[in-house]
Amino acid sequence: MVFSGLAERLQETFRKLKGKGRLTEADVDEAMKEVRRALLGADVNFQVVKNFIARVKERAVGQDVLGSLTPAQQVIKIVRDELAGLMGGTQSKLNLASKPPTIVMMVGLHGAGKTTTAAKLANVLRKQGRRPLLVAGDVYRPAAIKQLQVLGQQLDIPVFAMGDGQSPVDIARASVEHAIGTGRDLLIIDTAGRLQIDEEMMAELEAIKRTVHPHEILLVVDAMTGQVAVNVAETFNQRLGLDGVVLTKLDGDTRGGAALSVKAVTGCPIKFVGVGEKLDALEPFHPDRMADRILG
Ligand code: GDP
């Protein structure tokens, strides 16, 4: 189970609450304190937690939960709704071009899982009847081009590459023409990452964006890095204007803070989550289902 620590603590809190039958305001306050501790313990952004608790309390008071016949159930329902809302409410889908090809640009730091996710996404979209083309735009790491080609071969999805002697902007431009010429209706452009955000990287990503006008700019971040992932998302969003986030390595030992904070801090929804190294380990992100899973 993802976020097992957070899930256990919240479930325990609500078991206690349910055991009480009628609730006093003090009971609700005590439960909220525990929810707050559980969220902070899961590395959720401090301000996000503060606003979250305030909203739950306000709704609980406004709906006169205490006077109802099933007060604990109602508090839990409010928490569930607010948790889902925190993560974007309902599923956010990829932006698709009204006139193909759709251009998806993958961005992110080195090691986040960008190249793997590009291939996984191509696989998902092909299953939905699209004809994807993977584009090897990470020219600073020759191994990245090879990596994408190997992944493309495994999936039997074509990879457009021009080697490492061309600029990423030229590659991106040429790839769109190639896609049109070969009847591909969707491009997934892999771009170069760095160990940390730097000006040169951002300027290059902006240049690619200006050149091909992607319909979707997807940031890939590593869930294991917690609040760092949220900060990375904020910075990329300010420079590039992201359409969505892919949170990888959710199968690992992550506390969940990034999943719960990204949308609230940046305004960008999580669209997919990576749940393993295999090429079929990418899932659409459903905030409501995730909230249900956390609360059990
Ligand atoms: P890039 O530098 O951002 O392009 O990162 P890569 O795509 O090369 O991925 C870095 C490492 O993370 C590889 O070993 C991937 O197999 C691994 N990885 C990517 N996504 C996931 C995921 O969702 N779960 C797990 N466990 N590993 C992943």
mmCIF file of C-alpha atoms and ligand atoms in Angstrom:
data_model
loop_
_atom_site.group_PDB
_atom_site.id
_atom_site.type_symbol
_atom_site.label_atom_id
_atom_site.label_comp_id
_atom_site.label_asym_id
_atom_site.label_seq_id
_atom_site.Cartn_x
_atom_site.Cartn_y
_atom_site.Cartn_z
ATOM 1 C CA MET A 1 0.000 0.000 0.000
ATOM 2 C CA VAL A 2 1.311 3.444 -0.853
ATOM 3 C CA PHE A 3 1.815 5.861 2.025
ATOM 4 C CA SER A 4 1.253 3.074 4.536
ATOM 5 C CA GLY A 5 2.527 5.194 7.433
ATOM 6 C CA LEU A 6 0.132 8.036 6.685
ATOM 7 C CA ALA A 7 -2.757 5.653 6.009
ATOM 8 C CA GLU A 8 -2.230 3.804 9.274
ATOM 9 C CA ARG A 9 -2.104 6.968 11.348
ATOM 10 C CA LEU A 10 -5.207 8.460 9.799
ATOM 11 C CA GLN A 11 -7.136 5.216 10.039
ATOM 12 C CA GLU A 12 -6.174 4.884 13.684
ATOM 13 C CA THR A 13 -7.290 8.460 14.368
ATOM 14 C CA PHE A 14 -10.672 7.839 12.807
ATOM 15 C CA ARG A 15 -11.131 4.495 14.587
ATOM 16 C CA LYS A 16 -10.831 6.382 17.859
ATOM 17 C CA LEU A 17 -13.265 9.024 16.651
ATOM 18 C CA LYS A 18 -15.847 6.455 15.572
ATOM 19 C CA GLY A 19 -15.559 4.695 18.937
ATOM 20 C CA LYS A 20 -16.865 7.789 20.667
ATOM 21 C CA GLY A 21 -20.380 7.899 19.289
ATOM 22 C CA ARG A 22 -21.399 11.486 20.033
ATOM 23 C CA LEU A 23 -18.620 13.987 19.505
ATOM 24 C CA THR A 24 -17.738 17.206 21.243
ATOM 25 C CA GLU A 25 -15.879 20.034 19.599
ATOM 26 C CA ALA A 26 -12.879 19.019 21.678
ATOM 27 C CA ASP A 27 -12.989 15.517 20.147
ATOM 28 C CA VAL A 28 -12.913 16.996 16.655
ATOM 29 C CA ASP A 29 -10.073 19.339 17.623
ATOM 30 C CA GLU A 30 -8.110 16.417 19.019
ATOM 31 C CA ALA A 31 -8.691 14.371 15.856
ATOM 32 C CA MET A 32 -7.570 17.328 13.713
ATOM 33 C CA LYS A 33 -4.396 17.591 15.739
ATOM 34 C CA GLU A 34 -3.658 13.989 14.927
ATOM 35 C CA VAL A 35 -4.495 14.470 11.253
ATOM 36 C CA ARG A 36 -2.111 17.426 11.255
ATOM 37 C CA ARG A 37 0.650 15.351 12.825
ATOM 38 C CA ALA A 38 0.063 12.515 10.365
ATOM 39 C CA LEU A 39 0.254 14.850 7.347
ATOM 40 C CA LEU A 40 3.367 16.632 8.596
ATOM 41 C CA GLY A 41 4.888 13.223 9.347
ATOM 42 C CA ALA A 42 4.225 12.259 5.732
ATOM 43 C CA ASP A 43 6.253 15.312 4.644
ATOM 44 C CA VAL A 44 3.301 17.324 3.357
ATOM 45 C CA ASN A 45 4.079 21.014 2.917
ATOM 46 C CA PHE A 46 3.458 22.948 6.152
ATOM 47 C CA GLN A 47 1.243 25.639 4.642
ATOM 48 C CA VAL A 48 -0.769 23.033 2.770
ATOM 49 C CA VAL A 49 -1.439 21.193 6.036
ATOM 50 C CA LYS A 50 -2.454 24.392 7.783
ATOM 51 C CA ASN A 51 -4.975 25.330 5.094
ATOM 52 C CA PHE A 52 -6.238 21.777 4.919
ATOM 53 C CA ILE A 53 -7.033 21.578 8.629
ATOM 54 C CA ALA A 54 -8.665 25.008 8.546
ATOM 55 C CA ARG A 55 -10.940 23.956 5.663
ATOM 56 C CA VAL A 56 -11.951 20.689 7.306
ATOM 57 C CA LYS A 57 -12.788 22.488 10.555
ATOM 58 C CA GLU A 58 -14.753 25.182 8.806
ATOM 59 C CA ARG A 59 -16.826 22.635 6.905
ATOM 60 C CA ALA A 60 -17.383 20.516 10.011
ATOM 61 C CA VAL A 61 -18.669 23.535 11.924
ATOM 62 C CA GLY A 62 -20.658 24.917 8.975
ATOM 63 C CA GLN A 63 -22.461 21.626 8.416
ATOM 64 C CA ASP A 64 -23.250 21.232 12.099
ATOM 65 C CA VAL A 65 -21.614 17.827 12.099
ATOM 66 C CA LEU A 66 -21.717 17.531 15.868
ATOM 67 C CA GLY A 67 -25.499 17.618 15.989
ATOM 68 C CA SER A 68 -25.857 14.920 13.330
ATOM 69 C CA LEU A 69 -26.561 11.243 14.003
ATOM 70 C CA THR A 70 -23.227 10.012 12.614
ATOM 71 C CA PRO A 71 -20.736 12.750 13.440
ATOM 72 C CA ALA A 72 -17.547 10.683 13.117
ATOM 73 C CA GLN A 73 -18.612 9.393 9.698
ATOM 74 C CA GLN A 74 -19.273 12.939 8.565
ATOM 75 C CA VAL A 75 -15.900 14.214 9.720
ATOM 76 C CA ILE A 76 -14.225 11.346 7.883
ATOM 77 C CA LYS A 77 -16.187 12.153 4.742
ATOM 78 C CA ILE A 78 -15.092 15.780 4.893
ATOM 79 C CA VAL A 79 -11.463 14.728 5.319
ATOM 80 C CA ARG A 80 -11.787 12.335 2.381
ATOM 81 C CA ASP A 81 -13.303 15.047 0.150
ATOM 82 C CA GLU A 82 -10.673 17.567 1.149
ATOM 83 C CA LEU A 83 -7.830 15.073 0.608
ATOM 84 C CA ALA A 84 -9.121 14.355 -2.888
ATOM 85 C CA GLY A 85 -9.531 18.104 -3.486
ATOM 86 C CA LEU A 86 -5.973 18.701 -2.367
ATOM 87 C CA MET A 87 -4.760 16.363 -5.092
ATOM 88 C CA GLY A 88 -6.955 17.952 -7.766
ATOM 89 C CA GLY A 89 -10.381 16.406 -7.145
ATOM 90 C CA THR A 90 -10.826 14.254 -10.203
ATOM 91 C CA GLN A 91 -8.482 12.787 -12.780
ATOM 92 C CA SER A 92 -6.704 15.288 -15.054
ATOM 93 C CA LYS A 93 -6.132 14.056 -18.570
ATOM 94 C CA LEU A 94 -3.471 14.923 -21.116
ATOM 95 C CA ASN A 95 -4.172 17.825 -23.456
ATOM 96 C CA LEU A 96 -4.612 16.471 -26.940
ATOM 97 C CA ALA A 97 -4.305 18.494 -30.137
ATOM 98 C CA SER A 98 -7.545 19.188 -31.970
ATOM 99 C CA LYS A 99 -5.482 18.740 -35.122
ATOM 100 C CA PRO A 100 -2.800 16.007 -34.767
ATOM 101 C CA PRO A 101 -0.011 15.522 -34.045
ATOM 102 C CA THR A 102 -0.197 16.109 -30.317
ATOM 103 C CA ILE A 103 3.182 17.194 -28.941
ATOM 104 C CA VAL A 104 4.122 16.163 -25.416
ATOM 105 C CA MET A 105 7.345 17.541 -23.985
ATOM 106 C CA MET A 106 8.912 15.695 -21.052
ATOM 107 C CA VAL A 107 11.035 17.757 -18.658
ATOM 108 C CA GLY A 108 12.713 17.059 -15.350
ATOM 109 C CA LEU A 109 15.919 16.595 -13.454
ATOM 110 C CA HIS A 110 18.407 13.854 -14.191
ATOM 111 C CA GLY A 111 17.460 10.552 -12.583
ATOM 112 C CA ALA A 112 13.811 11.466 -11.956
ATOM 113 C CA GLY A 113 12.703 8.841 -14.466
ATOM 114 C CA LYS A 114 12.068 11.056 -17.489
ATOM 115 C CA THR A 115 13.339 8.747 -20.227
ATOM 116 C CA THR A 116 11.660 5.671 -18.746
ATOM 117 C CA THR A 117 8.419 7.609 -18.288
ATOM 118 C CA ALA A 118 8.511 8.844 -21.892
ATOM 119 C CA ALA A 119 8.559 5.218 -23.060
ATOM 120 C CA LYS A 120 5.920 4.133 -20.533
ATOM 121 C CA LEU A 121 3.652 6.976 -21.642
ATOM 122 C CA ALA A 122 4.064 6.032 -25.308
ATOM 123 C CA ASN A 123 3.010 2.519 -24.319
ATOM 124 C CA VAL A 124 -0.090 3.758 -22.452
ATOM 125 C CA LEU A 125 -1.138 5.998 -25.323
ATOM 126 C CA ARG A 126 -0.615 3.329 -27.943
ATOM 127 C CA LYS A 127 -2.967 1.087 -25.986
ATOM 128 C CA GLN A 128 -5.507 3.890 -26.349
ATOM 129 C CA GLY A 129 -5.173 3.719 -30.123
ATOM 130 C CA ARG A 130 -2.614 6.490 -30.702
ATOM 131 C CA ARG A 131 0.446 6.183 -32.945
ATOM 132 C CA PRO A 132 3.265 7.622 -30.827
ATOM 133 C CA LEU A 133 6.753 8.671 -31.882
ATOM 134 C CA LEU A 134 9.452 8.939 -29.225
ATOM 135 C CA VAL A 135 11.961 11.728 -29.754
ATOM 136 C CA ALA A 136 15.506 11.533 -28.360
ATOM 137 C CA GLY A 137 16.220 15.124 -27.391
ATOM 138 C CA ASP A 138 18.707 14.574 -24.569
ATOM 139 C CA VAL A 139 21.877 15.229 -26.543
ATOM 140 C CA TYR A 140 24.166 15.822 -23.575
ATOM 141 C CA ARG A 141 24.010 12.245 -22.433
ATOM 142 C CA PRO A 142 24.623 9.947 -25.424
ATOM 143 C CA ALA A 143 23.537 7.046 -23.202
ATOM 144 C CA ALA A 144 20.103 8.672 -22.965
ATOM 145 C CA ILE A 145 19.607 8.454 -26.733
ATOM 146 C CA LYS A 146 20.622 4.807 -26.682
ATOM 147 C CA GLN A 147 18.389 4.176 -23.653
ATOM 148 C CA LEU A 148 15.358 5.579 -25.455
ATOM 149 C CA GLN A 149 16.171 3.569 -28.580
ATOM 150 C CA VAL A 150 16.384 0.371 -26.555
ATOM 151 C CA LEU A 151 13.077 1.127 -24.815
ATOM 152 C CA GLY A 152 11.465 1.933 -28.179
ATOM 153 C CA GLN A 153 12.686 -1.394 -29.562
ATOM 154 C CA GLN A 154 11.310 -3.286 -26.592
ATOM 155 C CA LEU A 155 7.920 -1.684 -27.141
ATOM 156 C CA ASP A 156 8.115 -1.680 -30.918
ATOM 157 C CA ILE A 157 7.521 2.069 -30.967
ATOM 158 C CA PRO A 158 9.634 4.193 -33.357
ATOM 159 C CA VAL A 159 12.268 6.538 -31.947
ATOM 160 C CA PHE A 160 13.370 9.669 -33.771
ATOM 161 C CA ALA A 161 17.038 10.464 -33.129
ATOM 162 C CA MET A 162 19.653 12.610 -34.844
ATOM 163 C CA GLY A 163 22.558 11.694 -32.599
ATOM 164 C CA ASP A 164 24.217 14.095 -30.214
ATOM 165 C CA GLY A 165 25.636 16.503 -32.798
ATOM 166 C CA GLN A 166 22.453 18.527 -33.321
ATOM 167 C CA SER A 167 20.766 21.062 -31.125
ATOM 168 C CA PRO A 168 17.693 19.859 -29.220
ATOM 169 C CA VAL A 169 15.667 22.660 -30.828
ATOM 170 C CA ASP A 170 16.548 21.424 -34.336
ATOM 171 C CA ILE A 171 15.793 17.840 -33.319
ATOM 172 C CA ALA A 172 12.416 18.835 -31.917
ATOM 173 C CA ARG A 173 11.526 20.790 -35.050
ATOM 174 C CA ALA A 174 12.622 17.973 -37.369
ATOM 175 C CA SER A 175 10.759 15.386 -35.304
ATOM 176 C CA VAL A 176 7.436 17.127 -35.864
ATOM 177 C CA GLU A 177 7.936 17.020 -39.627
ATOM 178 C CA HIS A 178 8.998 13.409 -39.372
ATOM 179 C CA ALA A 179 5.865 12.543 -37.388
ATOM 180 C CA ILE A 180 3.627 14.213 -39.954
ATOM 181 C CA GLY A 181 5.486 12.520 -42.818
ATOM 182 C CA THR A 182 5.178 9.064 -41.272
ATOM 183 C CA GLY A 183 1.605 9.294 -40.032
ATOM 184 C CA ARG A 184 2.350 9.524 -36.325
ATOM 185 C CA ASP A 185 -0.305 11.393 -34.354
ATOM 186 C CA LEU A 186 1.586 11.955 -31.098
ATOM 187 C CA LEU A 187 5.152 12.928 -30.241
ATOM 188 C CA ILE A 188 6.792 12.439 -26.884
ATOM 189 C CA ILE A 189 9.938 14.526 -26.729
ATOM 190 C CA ASP A 190 12.550 13.508 -24.162
ATOM 191 C CA THR A 191 14.699 16.466 -23.102
ATOM 192 C CA ALA A 192 17.956 16.828 -21.218
ATOM 193 C CA GLY A 193 17.970 16.852 -17.446
ATOM 194 C CA ARG A 194 20.577 18.135 -15.030
ATOM 195 C CA LEU A 195 21.413 17.199 -11.482
ATOM 196 C CA GLN A 196 19.903 20.490 -10.461
ATOM 197 C CA ILE A 197 17.989 23.300 -12.083
ATOM 198 C CA ASP A 198 20.236 25.676 -13.985
ATOM 199 C CA GLU A 199 19.756 28.625 -16.276
ATOM 200 C CA GLU A 200 21.131 26.961 -19.382
ATOM 201 C CA MET A 201 18.751 24.041 -19.069
ATOM 202 C CA MET A 202 15.730 26.301 -18.574
ATOM 203 C CA ALA A 203 16.702 28.511 -21.522
ATOM 204 C CA GLU A 204 16.979 25.471 -23.749
ATOM 205 C CA LEU A 205 13.624 24.077 -22.648
ATOM 206 C CA GLU A 206 12.055 27.470 -23.297
ATOM 207 C CA ALA A 207 13.574 27.477 -26.783
ATOM 208 C CA ILE A 208 12.091 24.043 -27.534
ATOM 209 C CA LYS A 209 8.734 25.217 -26.224
ATOM 210 C CA ARG A 210 8.822 28.332 -28.437
ATOM 211 C CA THR A 211 9.729 26.238 -31.455
ATOM 212 C CA VAL A 212 7.243 23.360 -31.329
ATOM 213 C CA HIS A 213 4.475 24.762 -29.075
ATOM 214 C CA PRO A 214 3.797 21.563 -27.138
ATOM 215 C CA HIS A 215 0.203 20.799 -26.195
ATOM 216 C CA GLU A 216 1.406 19.279 -22.994
ATOM 217 C CA ILE A 217 4.520 19.974 -20.928
ATOM 218 C CA LEU A 218 4.885 17.186 -18.393
ATOM 219 C CA LEU A 219 7.305 17.432 -15.520
ATOM 220 C CA VAL A 220 8.688 14.159 -14.188
ATOM 221 C CA VAL A 221 9.622 14.240 -10.506
ATOM 222 C CA ASP A 222 10.790 11.579 -8.085
ATOM 223 C CA ALA A 223 8.288 11.037 -5.245
ATOM 224 C CA MET A 224 11.076 9.820 -2.994
ATOM 225 C CA THR A 225 12.523 13.329 -2.853
ATOM 226 C CA GLY A 226 9.456 14.668 -1.019
ATOM 227 C CA GLN A 227 9.389 18.445 -0.642
ATOM 228 C CA VAL A 228 12.330 18.799 -3.030
ATOM 229 C CA ALA A 229 10.049 17.440 -5.753
ATOM 230 C CA VAL A 230 7.475 20.099 -4.895
ATOM 231 C CA ASN A 231 10.086 22.873 -5.069
ATOM 232 C CA VAL A 232 11.346 21.546 -8.394
ATOM 233 C CA ALA A 233 7.775 21.569 -9.712
ATOM 234 C CA GLU A 234 7.274 25.148 -8.588
ATOM 235 C CA THR A 235 10.436 26.347 -10.313
ATOM 236 C CA PHE A 236 9.735 24.525 -13.572
ATOM 237 C CA ASN A 237 6.166 25.785 -13.548
ATOM 238 C CA GLN A 238 7.256 29.397 -13.112
ATOM 239 C CA ARG A 239 9.623 29.182 -16.073
ATOM 240 C CA LEU A 240 7.800 26.905 -18.472
ATOM 241 C CA GLY A 241 4.153 26.795 -17.441
ATOM 242 C CA LEU A 242 3.577 23.102 -16.813
ATOM 243 C CA ASP A 243 0.433 21.253 -17.843
ATOM 244 C CA GLY A 244 0.956 18.332 -15.548
ATOM 245 C CA VAL A 245 3.256 16.352 -13.331
ATOM 246 C CA VAL A 246 4.261 12.706 -13.370
ATOM 247 C CA LEU A 247 5.269 11.439 -9.959
ATOM 248 C CA THR A 248 7.625 8.469 -10.254
ATOM 249 C CA LYS A 249 8.807 5.809 -7.828
ATOM 250 C CA LEU A 250 5.562 5.736 -5.899
ATOM 251 C CA ASP A 251 6.258 2.024 -5.502
ATOM 252 C CA GLY A 252 9.224 2.889 -3.290
ATOM 253 C CA ASP A 253 9.303 3.799 0.341
ATOM 254 C CA THR A 254 7.830 7.262 -0.097
ATOM 255 C CA ARG A 255 5.924 9.001 2.658
ATOM 256 C CA GLY A 256 3.569 10.655 0.202
ATOM 257 C CA GLY A 257 4.210 14.330 0.887
ATOM 258 C CA ALA A 258 4.868 15.198 -2.745
ATOM 259 C CA ALA A 259 1.649 13.575 -3.974
ATOM 260 C CA LEU A 260 -0.344 15.542 -1.440
ATOM 261 C CA SER A 261 1.419 18.892 -1.924
ATOM 262 C CA VAL A 262 2.228 19.302 -5.639
ATOM 263 C CA LYS A 263 -1.206 20.436 -6.794
ATOM 264 C CA ALA A 264 -1.848 22.716 -3.837
ATOM 265 C CA VAL A 265 1.555 24.428 -4.097
ATOM 266 C CA THR A 266 1.914 24.721 -7.877
ATOM 267 C CA GLY A 267 -1.630 24.489 -9.219
ATOM 268 C CA CYS A 268 -0.460 21.745 -11.606
ATOM 269 C CA PRO A 269 -2.242 18.425 -11.378
ATOM 270 C CA ILE A 270 -0.495 15.075 -11.137
ATOM 271 C CA LYS A 271 -1.579 13.252 -14.273
ATOM 272 C CA PHE A 272 0.296 9.956 -13.972
ATOM 273 C CA VAL A 273 2.233 8.028 -11.363
ATOM 274 C CA GLY A 274 5.140 5.655 -11.915
ATOM 275 C CA VAL A 275 4.805 2.508 -9.863
ATOM 276 C CA GLY A 276 7.776 0.387 -10.926
ATOM 277 C CA GLU A 277 10.671 0.006 -13.328
ATOM 278 C CA LYS A 278 8.774 -2.102 -15.856
ATOM 279 C CA LEU A 279 7.374 -0.467 -18.967
ATOM 280 C CA ASP A 280 3.764 -1.081 -17.983
ATOM 281 C CA ALA A 281 4.228 0.498 -14.534
ATOM 282 C CA LEU A 282 2.599 3.862 -15.267
ATOM 283 C CA GLU A 283 -0.926 4.630 -14.090
ATOM 284 C CA PRO A 284 -3.296 7.559 -14.494
ATOM 285 C CA PHE A 285 -3.580 9.418 -11.206
ATOM 286 C CA HIS A 286 -7.022 9.461 -9.592
ATOM 287 C CA PRO A 287 -7.104 11.853 -6.607
ATOM 288 C CA ASP A 288 -10.415 10.490 -5.335
ATOM 289 C CA ARG A 289 -9.239 6.887 -5.433
ATOM 290 C CA MET A 290 -5.987 7.829 -3.760
ATOM 291 C CA ALA A 291 -7.915 9.551 -0.952
ATOM 292 C CA ASP A 292 -10.019 6.397 -0.526
ATOM 293 C CA ARG A 293 -6.912 4.239 -0.373
ATOM 294 C CA ILE A 294 -5.307 6.435 2.250
ATOM 295 C CA LEU A 295 -8.390 6.416 4.474
ATOM 296 C CA GLY A 296 -9.084 2.701 3.958
HETATM 297 P P1 GDP B 1 16.057 10.271 -16.327
HETATM 298 O O1 GDP B 1 17.484 10.607 -16.036
HETATM 299 O O2 GDP B 1 15.127 11.238 -15.671
HETATM 300 O O3 GDP B 1 15.760 10.090 -17.775
HETATM 301 O O4 GDP B 1 15.777 8.890 -15.570
HETATM 302 P P2 GDP B 1 15.626 7.397 -16.103
HETATM 303 O O5 GDP B 1 14.411 7.266 -16.948
HETATM 304 O O6 GDP B 1 16.925 6.949 -16.672
HETATM 305 O O7 GDP B 1 15.308 6.650 -14.727
HETATM 306 C C1 GDP B 1 16.209 6.622 -13.637
HETATM 307 C C2 GDP B 1 15.987 5.329 -12.858
HETATM 308 O O8 GDP B 1 14.726 5.366 -12.200
HETATM 309 C C3 GDP B 1 15.967 4.066 -13.727
HETATM 310 O O9 GDP B 1 16.666 3.051 -13.064
HETATM 311 C C4 GDP B 1 14.482 3.743 -13.836
HETATM 312 O O10 GDP B 1 14.256 2.364 -14.036
HETATM 313 C C5 GDP B 1 13.991 4.182 -12.483
HETATM 314 N N1 GDP B 1 12.550 4.503 -12.458
HETATM 315 C C6 GDP B 1 11.860 5.353 -13.249
HETATM 316 N N2 GDP B 1 10.549 5.393 -12.904
HETATM 317 C C7 GDP B 1 10.409 4.529 -11.854
HETATM 318 C C8 GDP B 1 9.288 4.139 -11.043
HETATM 319 O O11 GDP B 1 8.146 4.591 -11.176
HETATM 320 N N3 GDP B 1 9.561 3.241 -10.045
HETATM 321 C C9 GDP B 1 10.805 2.712 -9.843
HETATM 322 N N4 GDP B 1 10.977 1.849 -8.847
HETATM 323 N N5 GDP B 1 11.865 3.077 -10.576
HETATM 324 C C10 GDP B 1 11.675 3.964 -11.592
#
